Coordinates of C-alpha atoms in Angstrom, one line a residue:
M1 CA 300.2 143.7 -198.2
P2 CA 300.5 141.0 -195.8
A3 CA 303.2 140.2 -193.9
P4 CA 305.0 136.4 -194.4
R5 CA 303.9 133.5 -191.5
S6 CA 305.1 130.9 -190.1
Y7 CA 304.3 127.2 -191.1
D8 CA 300.8 126.4 -189.5
P9 CA 300.0 122.7 -188.8
Q10 CA 295.8 123.6 -188.6
P11 CA 295.0 125.4 -191.4
T12 CA 291.1 125.5 -190.8
Y13 CA 288.2 127.1 -192.6
Q14 CA 285.0 128.6 -191.6
P15 CA 281.6 126.5 -192.8
T16 CA 279.9 128.3 -195.5
D17 CA 276.5 127.1 -193.4
G18 CA 275.5 126.5 -190.1
K19 CA 278.3 126.0 -187.4
V20 CA 280.3 123.0 -185.9
L21 CA 278.8 122.0 -182.5
A22 CA 280.4 120.3 -179.8
G23 CA 279.3 117.1 -177.8
W24 CA 276.5 115.1 -177.8
A25 CA 273.6 117.2 -176.3
P26 CA 272.9 119.5 -179.2
L27 CA 272.8 116.5 -181.5
A28 CA 270.2 114.7 -179.3
A29 CA 268.1 117.8 -178.6
E30 CA 267.7 118.4 -182.5
L31 CA 266.6 114.8 -183.2
P32 CA 262.7 115.3 -184.5
P33 CA 260.1 114.1 -182.3
G34 CA 258.3 110.6 -182.6
A35 CA 259.0 107.1 -182.7
L36 CA 262.7 107.3 -184.8
V37 CA 265.2 104.8 -185.8
L38 CA 269.0 106.7 -186.0
G39 CA 271.2 105.4 -187.8
V40 CA 275.0 106.2 -187.0
D41 CA 277.4 104.8 -190.1
G42 CA 281.2 104.7 -189.7
P43 CA 284.3 103.0 -189.9
A44 CA 285.0 99.6 -187.8
A45 CA 288.6 101.2 -186.4
L46 CA 286.8 103.8 -184.0
D47 CA 285.6 103.5 -180.3
W48 CA 282.0 102.7 -181.0
A49 CA 281.4 101.9 -177.1
A50 CA 281.9 105.2 -176.0
L51 CA 279.9 106.6 -179.0
T52 CA 276.9 105.0 -177.8
D53 CA 277.5 105.8 -174.2
G54 CA 278.0 109.6 -174.8
L55 CA 275.0 109.2 -177.2
T56 CA 272.9 106.9 -175.1
H57 CA 273.3 109.6 -171.9
A58 CA 272.6 112.5 -174.5
V59 CA 269.2 111.5 -175.6
R60 CA 268.2 109.8 -172.3
S61 CA 268.9 113.3 -170.6
T62 CA 266.3 114.9 -173.3
G63 CA 263.7 112.3 -171.6
R64 CA 263.6 109.9 -174.8
T65 CA 263.7 105.6 -174.3
V66 CA 267.0 104.5 -176.4
D67 CA 267.8 101.0 -177.6
L68 CA 270.7 100.2 -179.4
F69 CA 271.4 98.1 -182.2
D70 CA 274.7 96.8 -183.3
V71 CA 274.9 95.5 -187.4
R72 CA 278.4 94.0 -186.6
D73 CA 275.8 91.2 -184.5
H74 CA 274.3 90.8 -188.1
Y75 CA 277.0 90.0 -190.1
A76 CA 277.0 87.1 -192.1
P77 CA 279.2 84.0 -190.5
A78 CA 282.8 84.5 -191.4
S79 CA 281.8 87.6 -194.0
W80 CA 285.4 88.6 -193.9
N81 CA 286.3 86.3 -196.1
R82 CA 284.3 87.8 -198.3
M83 CA 286.4 90.9 -198.5
A84 CA 289.8 91.0 -199.0
A85 CA 291.2 91.0 -202.6
Q86 CA 293.0 87.2 -203.3
P87 CA 297.2 87.9 -203.4
V88 CA 299.2 87.4 -205.9
P89 CA 301.0 84.8 -205.7
A90 CA 298.3 83.7 -203.1
D91 CA 300.7 82.8 -200.0
D92 CA 302.2 86.8 -200.6
P93 CA 302.8 87.7 -197.1
F94 CA 303.7 91.5 -197.6
F95 CA 300.7 92.8 -200.0
A96 CA 297.0 92.2 -200.7
P97 CA 295.3 93.8 -203.9
L98 CA 293.1 96.8 -202.8
S99 CA 290.0 95.0 -202.3
Q100 CA 287.0 95.4 -204.4
A101 CA 283.9 94.8 -201.7
H102 CA 281.1 96.4 -200.7
V103 CA 279.6 96.9 -197.1
L104 CA 276.8 95.4 -198.5
D105 CA 278.8 91.8 -198.7
L106 CA 279.1 91.6 -195.1
F107 CA 275.5 90.8 -194.7
D108 CA 273.7 87.9 -196.1
A109 CA 270.6 89.7 -195.6
V110 CA 270.1 93.8 -194.5
P111 CA 268.7 93.4 -190.4
R112 CA 265.7 95.7 -190.2
P113 CA 265.3 96.6 -186.5
E114 CA 261.8 97.5 -185.1
R115 CA 260.5 100.6 -184.7
P116 CA 260.7 102.0 -181.2
A117 CA 257.2 102.6 -179.7
H118 CA 256.1 106.5 -178.8
D119 CA 259.0 109.1 -178.6
G120 CA 261.8 106.6 -178.2
V121 CA 265.0 106.2 -180.6
V122 CA 266.4 103.0 -182.0
V123 CA 270.2 103.8 -182.6
V124 CA 271.5 101.2 -185.4
Y125 CA 274.8 102.0 -185.7
G126 CA 278.4 100.3 -187.0
P127 CA 279.6 100.1 -190.6
G128 CA 276.6 99.4 -192.4
A129 CA 274.1 101.1 -190.2
S130 CA 273.1 103.2 -193.4
L131 CA 271.8 99.9 -195.3
C132 CA 269.1 99.7 -192.5
E133 CA 267.1 102.3 -194.3
P134 CA 267.2 104.9 -190.9
D135 CA 264.9 107.8 -190.5
V136 CA 267.9 110.0 -189.8
L137 CA 271.5 109.2 -190.7
W138 CA 274.7 110.3 -189.4
Y139 CA 278.4 109.3 -190.5
A140 CA 280.8 109.0 -187.4
D141 CA 284.3 109.0 -189.1
L142 CA 287.7 109.2 -187.6
P143 CA 290.9 110.4 -189.5
K144 CA 292.8 107.6 -190.7
R145 CA 296.1 108.3 -188.9
Y146 CA 294.0 107.7 -185.7
A147 CA 292.9 104.5 -186.9
E148 CA 296.5 103.4 -188.2
A149 CA 298.2 104.4 -185.1
A150 CA 295.8 102.8 -182.8
V151 CA 296.3 99.1 -184.7
S152 CA 299.6 99.8 -184.5
N153 CA 299.7 100.2 -180.1
G154 CA 296.8 98.2 -179.7
D155 CA 295.0 101.1 -177.8
L156 CA 291.6 99.7 -179.4
P157 CA 290.1 96.5 -178.1
V158 CA 289.7 93.7 -180.5
G159 CA 287.2 94.1 -183.3
V160 CA 288.6 97.0 -184.8
N161 CA 288.9 95.1 -188.8
L162 CA 285.9 95.4 -190.4
G163 CA 284.0 92.0 -189.9
R164 CA 286.3 90.5 -187.7
P165 CA 284.8 91.1 -184.6
G166 CA 286.5 89.0 -182.1
E167 CA 290.0 89.4 -183.5
P168 CA 292.7 91.8 -182.6
G169 CA 293.9 94.7 -185.2
D170 CA 295.8 93.8 -188.5
L171 CA 297.9 96.8 -190.5
R172 CA 297.5 95.2 -193.7
R173 CA 293.6 94.3 -193.7
L174 CA 293.2 97.7 -192.4
F175 CA 295.4 99.3 -195.4
Y176 CA 294.1 97.0 -198.1
T177 CA 291.0 95.9 -197.1
D178 CA 289.0 97.7 -194.8
W179 CA 290.0 101.8 -196.3
P180 CA 289.0 100.9 -199.5
V181 CA 285.7 99.0 -198.6
V182 CA 284.8 102.0 -196.2
D183 CA 285.5 104.4 -198.3
R184 CA 283.5 103.2 -201.2
H185 CA 280.9 102.9 -198.8
R186 CA 281.0 106.3 -197.0
D187 CA 281.7 108.4 -200.5
A188 CA 278.3 106.1 -201.4
I189 CA 276.3 108.0 -199.2
A190 CA 277.4 111.2 -198.4
S191 CA 275.2 112.9 -200.5
R192 CA 272.1 112.3 -198.0
V193 CA 274.1 112.2 -194.8
D194 CA 272.3 114.1 -192.4
R195 CA 275.4 115.2 -189.5
W196 CA 279.2 114.3 -190.0
I197 CA 280.4 113.3 -186.9
D198 CA 284.3 113.5 -186.1
T199 CA 285.2 111.3 -183.1
Q200 CA 288.4 112.1 -182.4
N201 CA 287.2 112.5 -179.1
A202 CA 284.2 110.2 -179.0
A203 CA 282.9 111.2 -175.9
F204 CA 282.7 114.7 -177.1
P205 CA 282.7 114.6 -180.8
A206 CA 282.5 117.9 -183.3
S207 CA 280.0 118.1 -186.2
L208 CA 278.4 119.4 -189.0
D209 CA 274.6 119.2 -189.8
G210 CA 274.4 117.2 -193.7
T211 CA 273.2 120.7 -195.7
A212 CA 276.5 122.7 -194.0
L213 CA 279.2 119.6 -194.9
R214 CA 277.7 119.6 -198.6
S215 CA 277.5 123.5 -199.3
T216 CA 281.0 124.0 -197.4
L217 CA 282.7 121.2 -199.4
A218 CA 281.0 123.1 -202.8
H219 CA 282.9 126.3 -202.0
L220 CA 285.9 124.5 -200.7
A221 CA 286.0 122.9 -204.1
R222 CA 285.9 126.2 -206.4
G223 CA 289.1 128.0 -204.8
P224 CA 292.9 127.4 -203.0
V225 CA 292.6 125.0 -200.1
R226 CA 295.1 123.2 -198.0
T227 CA 295.0 120.0 -196.3
R228 CA 295.8 119.1 -192.3
P229 CA 299.3 117.9 -192.2
Y230 CA 300.9 115.5 -190.1
F231 CA 303.8 113.8 -189.7
N232 CA 305.0 109.9 -189.0
S233 CA 308.0 108.8 -186.9
T234 CA 310.2 105.5 -188.6
P235 CA 313.4 103.8 -188.0
W236 CA 315.2 106.0 -190.6
G237 CA 313.8 109.1 -189.7
G238 CA 314.9 112.6 -189.5
R239 CA 314.4 115.5 -187.1
W240 CA 314.0 118.5 -189.4
A241 CA 310.3 119.3 -188.7
A242 CA 310.3 118.9 -185.4
S243 CA 312.8 121.7 -185.0
E244 CA 312.0 123.9 -187.8
L245 CA 307.9 123.5 -188.1
G246 CA 307.0 122.7 -184.4
F247 CA 305.9 118.9 -185.0
T248 CA 306.3 116.4 -182.1
P249 CA 305.4 113.1 -183.3
R250 CA 305.2 110.2 -180.4
A251 CA 308.5 108.1 -181.6
G252 CA 310.8 111.5 -181.5
N253 CA 311.7 111.8 -185.5
T254 CA 309.5 113.4 -188.4
A255 CA 310.2 111.2 -191.2
L256 CA 307.0 111.1 -193.2
G257 CA 305.1 114.3 -193.4
Y258 CA 302.1 113.8 -195.3
E259 CA 301.5 117.4 -196.9
L260 CA 298.5 116.0 -199.1
I261 CA 297.9 112.1 -199.7
A262 CA 294.6 112.3 -200.7
P263 CA 293.2 108.9 -199.6
E264 CA 294.1 110.0 -196.0
A265 CA 294.3 113.6 -196.0
G266 CA 291.5 116.1 -194.2
V267 CA 290.3 119.8 -194.4
L268 CA 289.4 121.4 -191.1
V269 CA 286.5 122.9 -190.7
G270 CA 285.2 125.3 -188.1
E271 CA 286.7 128.2 -185.6
K272 CA 290.6 128.7 -185.3
G273 CA 291.4 126.9 -181.6
G274 CA 287.9 126.2 -181.5
A275 CA 285.3 123.2 -182.4
Q276 CA 286.3 121.5 -185.4
V277 CA 285.6 118.7 -188.1
E278 CA 288.4 117.0 -190.2
I279 CA 286.2 116.2 -193.6
P280 CA 287.9 113.7 -195.6
F281 CA 289.5 115.2 -198.9
Q282 CA 288.7 112.3 -201.1
L283 CA 285.0 113.8 -200.5
L284 CA 286.1 117.1 -202.7
C285 CA 286.6 114.4 -205.4
V286 CA 283.8 112.5 -205.2
E287 CA 281.1 114.9 -204.5
H288 CA 282.9 117.8 -207.2
P289 CA 284.8 116.0 -209.2
E290 CA 285.0 118.6 -212.7
A291 CA 285.7 121.7 -210.3
L292 CA 288.7 120.1 -208.2
L293 CA 290.2 118.1 -210.9
G294 CA 288.9 119.3 -214.0
E295 CA 286.9 117.6 -216.8
E296 CA 289.8 115.7 -218.6
V297 CA 291.5 114.5 -215.6
H298 CA 288.0 113.3 -213.8
R299 CA 287.9 111.7 -217.4
R300 CA 291.2 110.4 -217.2
F301 CA 291.2 109.5 -213.2
G302 CA 287.4 109.2 -211.9
T303 CA 287.4 110.6 -208.2
S304 CA 291.0 109.6 -207.8
F305 CA 293.1 112.6 -206.6
P306 CA 295.9 111.6 -208.7
I307 CA 298.9 113.4 -207.3
R308 CA 300.6 113.4 -204.0
F309 CA 303.2 116.0 -201.7
D310 CA 305.0 114.9 -198.9
Y311 CA 308.2 115.1 -196.9
L312 CA 311.1 112.7 -196.3
D313 CA 312.8 113.8 -193.6
T314 CA 316.5 112.2 -193.3
M315 CA 318.0 115.2 -191.6
G316 CA 319.3 113.4 -188.8
G317 CA 318.2 110.4 -189.0
G318 CA 319.4 107.5 -191.8
N319 CA 319.0 106.3 -195.4
L320 CA 315.8 105.1 -196.8
S321 CA 315.6 101.9 -197.6
L322 CA 316.8 101.0 -201.1
H323 CA 313.3 100.2 -203.0
L324 CA 311.3 100.9 -206.2
H325 CA 307.5 100.7 -207.3
P326 CA 305.7 98.6 -209.2
R327 CA 305.2 99.3 -213.1
E328 CA 302.0 100.1 -214.8
Q329 CA 300.6 96.6 -216.0
Y330 CA 301.8 94.8 -212.4
M331 CA 300.3 97.3 -211.0
R332 CA 297.3 97.4 -212.5
E333 CA 297.1 93.6 -212.5
V334 CA 298.4 92.1 -209.1
F335 CA 297.6 95.0 -206.8
G336 CA 294.8 96.8 -208.5
W337 CA 295.6 100.1 -208.8
P338 CA 294.1 101.6 -212.0
Y339 CA 297.5 103.5 -212.2
T340 CA 301.0 103.6 -210.9
Q341 CA 303.4 105.3 -208.2
H342 CA 306.1 107.3 -210.7
E343 CA 307.8 109.7 -208.4
T344 CA 309.9 112.5 -207.9
Y345 CA 312.3 114.1 -205.3
Y346 CA 312.9 117.7 -205.3
V347 CA 315.7 118.5 -202.9
T348 CA 314.5 121.1 -200.0
A349 CA 317.3 121.3 -197.4
S350 CA 320.3 118.9 -197.1
E351 CA 323.6 118.7 -195.5
D352 CA 326.8 118.3 -196.4
G353 CA 327.9 115.3 -198.3
A354 CA 324.4 113.7 -198.8
E355 CA 323.1 111.8 -201.6
I356 CA 320.4 110.8 -203.1
L357 CA 320.6 107.2 -205.0
L358 CA 318.7 106.6 -208.3
G359 CA 319.0 104.4 -211.7
L360 CA 321.7 101.6 -212.1
T361 CA 324.9 102.0 -212.6
E362 CA 326.2 101.2 -216.5
D363 CA 327.8 98.0 -215.3
A364 CA 325.0 97.3 -212.7
D365 CA 325.0 93.1 -212.2
I366 CA 321.3 92.0 -211.6
D367 CA 322.0 88.3 -210.7
A368 CA 324.8 89.7 -208.6
M369 CA 322.4 91.8 -206.7
R370 CA 319.9 89.5 -206.0
R371 CA 322.6 87.6 -204.6
Q372 CA 323.6 90.4 -202.1
V373 CA 320.0 90.8 -201.5
E374 CA 319.3 87.4 -200.4
D375 CA 322.8 87.1 -197.9
A376 CA 321.5 90.4 -196.8
I377 CA 318.4 88.7 -195.7
D378 CA 319.7 86.0 -194.8
K379 CA 322.9 86.4 -193.3
G380 CA 323.1 90.1 -192.1
T381 CA 325.7 90.6 -195.0
P382 CA 326.0 94.2 -195.3
M383 CA 324.9 95.2 -199.4
P384 CA 327.6 97.4 -201.3
V385 CA 324.6 99.1 -203.0
Q386 CA 326.7 101.5 -205.1
D387 CA 327.8 98.6 -207.1
H388 CA 324.3 98.6 -208.8
V389 CA 322.5 101.9 -207.9
Q390 CA 324.5 105.3 -208.7
A391 CA 324.7 108.0 -206.2
H392 CA 323.7 111.8 -206.8
P393 CA 324.7 114.9 -205.0
A394 CA 321.7 116.1 -202.9
T395 CA 322.2 119.5 -204.4
V396 CA 319.4 122.2 -202.9
G397 CA 317.3 122.6 -205.3
Q398 CA 317.5 119.8 -208.1
L399 CA 315.1 117.2 -209.2
F400 CA 314.9 113.5 -209.4
M401 CA 312.7 112.0 -211.6
I402 CA 311.7 108.5 -210.7
P403 CA 309.6 106.3 -212.7
A404 CA 308.3 103.0 -212.0
G405 CA 310.9 100.1 -211.8
T406 CA 313.8 102.6 -210.7
P407 CA 315.9 101.8 -207.7
H408 CA 316.0 104.9 -205.5
A409 CA 316.3 105.9 -201.8
S410 CA 317.3 109.4 -200.7
G411 CA 320.1 109.3 -198.6
A412 CA 320.9 110.3 -194.7
G413 CA 320.7 114.2 -194.0
N414 CA 317.7 115.4 -196.8
L415 CA 314.8 116.8 -196.6
V416 CA 313.0 115.6 -199.8
L417 CA 309.7 116.9 -201.4
E418 CA 308.1 114.0 -202.7
V419 CA 306.3 114.6 -205.5
S420 CA 304.4 111.6 -206.7
A421 CA 301.3 109.8 -208.2
T422 CA 298.8 109.5 -205.1
P423 CA 299.3 105.1 -204.9
Y424 CA 301.5 104.7 -201.8
L425 CA 301.0 101.6 -200.6
Y426 CA 303.5 99.7 -202.5
S427 CA 306.9 100.0 -202.0
L428 CA 308.9 96.8 -203.3
R429 CA 311.9 97.2 -200.6
F430 CA 315.4 94.9 -201.6
Y431 CA 317.8 96.8 -198.8
D432 CA 317.2 98.2 -195.3
W433 CA 320.7 98.7 -194.2
L434 CA 320.3 95.7 -191.9
R435 CA 317.9 97.9 -189.8
R436 CA 315.9 96.7 -187.4
D437 CA 313.0 98.2 -185.1
S438 CA 312.2 98.8 -181.5
A439 CA 310.9 95.4 -181.4
G440 CA 314.2 93.9 -183.0
A441 CA 312.8 92.8 -186.1
S442 CA 313.7 93.3 -189.8
R443 CA 311.8 95.6 -192.0
P444 CA 309.9 93.0 -194.6
L445 CA 311.6 92.9 -198.0
P446 CA 309.0 92.0 -200.9
Y447 CA 312.7 91.7 -202.9
E448 CA 311.1 89.2 -205.3
H449 CA 308.2 91.7 -206.0
G450 CA 310.8 94.1 -206.6
F451 CA 313.2 92.6 -209.4
A452 CA 309.9 91.1 -211.4
N453 CA 309.7 95.3 -211.9
L454 CA 313.6 96.1 -211.8
D455 CA 313.6 98.5 -215.0
T456 CA 317.0 97.2 -216.0
A457 CA 317.1 99.3 -219.5
R458 CA 317.9 102.8 -218.1
R459 CA 321.3 102.7 -216.6
G460 CA 324.3 104.5 -216.4
E461 CA 324.4 108.3 -218.5
D462 CA 321.1 107.4 -219.6
V463 CA 319.6 108.1 -215.7
R464 CA 322.2 111.0 -215.4
K465 CA 320.3 111.9 -218.6
D466 CA 316.9 111.4 -218.4
L467 CA 316.3 111.4 -214.7
V468 CA 318.2 114.3 -213.3
Q469 CA 316.9 117.0 -215.4
H470 CA 318.2 121.0 -215.7
P471 CA 315.7 123.4 -215.7
R472 CA 313.6 124.5 -218.9
T473 CA 312.2 127.9 -218.8
L474 CA 308.9 128.2 -219.9
R475 CA 307.6 131.4 -219.7
S476 CA 308.4 134.6 -218.1
G477 CA 307.6 138.2 -216.8
E478 CA 309.0 141.0 -214.7
G479 CA 310.0 139.8 -211.6
W480 CA 309.3 136.1 -212.3
H481 CA 309.6 133.2 -214.2
E482 CA 308.3 129.7 -214.3
E483 CA 310.2 126.8 -215.6
V484 CA 310.1 122.8 -216.1
I485 CA 312.2 120.9 -213.9
G486 CA 310.6 117.5 -214.6
A487 CA 308.8 115.9 -217.3
L488 CA 308.9 112.4 -218.5
P489 CA 307.0 110.7 -221.7
E490 CA 305.9 107.9 -219.4
M491 CA 304.8 109.9 -216.6
F492 CA 301.6 111.6 -215.9
Y493 CA 302.2 114.5 -214.6
A494 CA 305.1 117.3 -214.8
V495 CA 306.9 118.9 -211.9
H496 CA 307.5 122.7 -212.6
R497 CA 309.0 125.3 -210.4
L498 CA 307.6 129.1 -210.1
V499 CA 310.5 132.0 -209.4
V500 CA 309.4 135.4 -208.1
T501 CA 311.1 138.2 -206.9
P502 CA 310.4 140.3 -203.8
N503 CA 307.1 142.4 -204.8
A504 CA 306.7 141.1 -208.0
T505 CA 303.3 139.0 -208.7
A506 CA 303.5 136.1 -211.6
P507 CA 300.0 135.2 -213.3
D508 CA 299.0 131.6 -213.7
D509 CA 295.9 129.5 -214.9
T510 CA 294.6 126.3 -214.0
A511 CA 293.2 126.1 -217.8
G512 CA 291.2 123.2 -216.2
R513 CA 293.1 121.1 -214.7
F514 CA 294.2 120.9 -211.3
H515 CA 298.0 122.9 -209.3
I516 CA 299.2 121.7 -206.4
L517 CA 301.6 124.6 -205.3
N518 CA 304.8 124.3 -202.6
V519 CA 306.9 127.1 -201.4
A520 CA 310.2 125.3 -201.2
A521 CA 312.5 128.9 -200.6
G522 CA 311.9 132.1 -199.7
Q523 CA 309.1 133.3 -196.8
G524 CA 305.9 132.5 -198.7
A525 CA 303.1 134.1 -201.4
V526 CA 299.7 135.1 -201.2
I527 CA 297.5 133.5 -203.9
E528 CA 295.0 135.7 -205.2
T529 CA 291.6 134.0 -207.3
L530 CA 289.3 136.5 -210.1
D531 CA 286.5 135.7 -207.9
G532 CA 288.3 137.8 -204.6
R533 CA 289.8 134.7 -202.5
T534 CA 293.2 135.2 -201.5
H535 CA 294.9 132.7 -199.2
S536 CA 298.5 133.0 -197.7
L537 CA 300.9 130.3 -198.4
A538 CA 304.2 130.1 -196.2
F539 CA 307.7 128.4 -196.3
A540 CA 307.1 124.7 -196.5
E541 CA 303.5 124.3 -196.8
T542 CA 301.3 122.8 -199.7
L543 CA 298.3 124.3 -201.7
T544 CA 295.7 122.5 -204.1
I545 CA 294.5 125.3 -206.7
P546 CA 291.4 123.3 -208.0
A547 CA 290.4 123.6 -211.8
A548 CA 287.5 125.7 -211.4
V549 CA 289.7 128.4 -210.0
G550 CA 290.9 129.4 -213.3
P551 CA 293.2 132.7 -213.5
Y552 CA 295.1 133.3 -210.5
R553 CA 298.1 135.4 -209.5
L554 CA 301.2 134.4 -207.1
R555 CA 302.7 137.6 -205.2
A556 CA 305.8 137.2 -203.3
L557 CA 306.0 138.0 -199.6
G558 CA 308.7 138.9 -197.7
D559 CA 312.7 140.0 -198.9
D560 CA 313.7 136.9 -200.5
E561 CA 313.0 135.4 -203.7
V562 CA 310.6 132.8 -203.4
R563 CA 310.4 129.4 -205.2
I564 CA 307.7 127.7 -205.5
V565 CA 307.4 123.9 -206.4
K566 CA 303.8 123.3 -208.8
A567 CA 302.7 120.1 -210.1
L568 CA 300.1 119.2 -212.7
V569 CA 298.7 116.9 -214.5
V570 CA 299.7 116.5 -218.3
E571 CA 298.3 115.9 -221.8
P572 CA 298.1 112.0 -222.1

């Protein structure tokens, strides 16, 4: 039996066909001879200048001529106006619906570059290059965390937003317009991409050819797979992940730990410690939806992976804002997501006296709450939060249910594993403890959206009964048992916990629906599948078990009891 290991921030998988190449030179050398139109498609928010400089130099070094054709110069005038969905209300300063536009909408007519003479190469590049019918198609990608950081810090030049060549970067535009549009385009062309290029270093990228990309995706979609984790910093963030897991974020705290958030998650493919490409996890859903999600889940959610796992680290930090998430109809009609953001909090660690704020008090006065929210914004008056929202002890191992419309916050001194529905861009905040950011600005508080979604019916004892549930044993065997720790009729997923004693093995079966596992206590486990695959899982790590896996088993590692949080989609 393998020994327990520590948390791995760089889980890496070997390609099943071919290998990851480093740099532009081997890519230029493999281009077919003769006159060639090479298309390089990708998102707006990457360093296209560095990319074209490196590629041009490499191709010219092979003795061929190179001409550049930037498709962004051929977008329709003010085409960016076509891309964004109209907010509701129209002057909403906080949110926008997810754009339903397509990259094709950037053009009045798709340009057709002239073919080069003799053995020359025309490089057609930019978002939409694939529409120009190139002979060879490459896709240049930049993981979204880099784009978000670059826009936030001004690290990229103007023009990083789709269809806005002369404008500085805008995060709202990035989240609600660029990402949905570019993701839709990327997913549509993935099956015909000849090479996938990871441009985290645009001057010296890593890449995988299209055949290897697709065969690797097919393999990963049928076995246990872990995405690359990362942590973001916020004003309320703690330091547990920095001290315990070794993350060192730029701003010094590890507030938000992205273990598995499908729209932003990536899977590392290549050599451990060597050349790697980061492939969007979403491509597993697009290329192999039934294998990954399961037939029924795919029918219900399409290619959207519906559950996410992340950490909220306030150990040594502060309280999260008091907020809630849109209810189903509002999310669909106002924000454009087909399903909403139900959440749960699982307390993995906590300091003495730490609390979870959840649900209305029995005598909560909503009118008074609104006045106090407005006074906090307008006058800087502290809000007596616990006059309206209940405080519960943050007991390690307790799961708190947070259906849409329920006010909540994790208090200071917690490490919370958030097991949630995937939508994550619509936090409707009421109060942020009068906090200001590093620039001295207060955090945006879209409280009108919040009050429009506040569930005023569930309060008092109903909150404690419905949302702070006791474990219920589902099945058991020698040295193990599985318990339901959270389920509600209005939530499409349930949260279970497997408890496995040292040296014991627990059997399980996806039964046609993916599972997500997280080691919440103990030294870890090994997952073994019927087709002979094994995957170790250390404390705090998260693993997806695709629906296609079927029967599998978990073996506890180490000398302590292992507790594994498990989430799955339940019957509609």
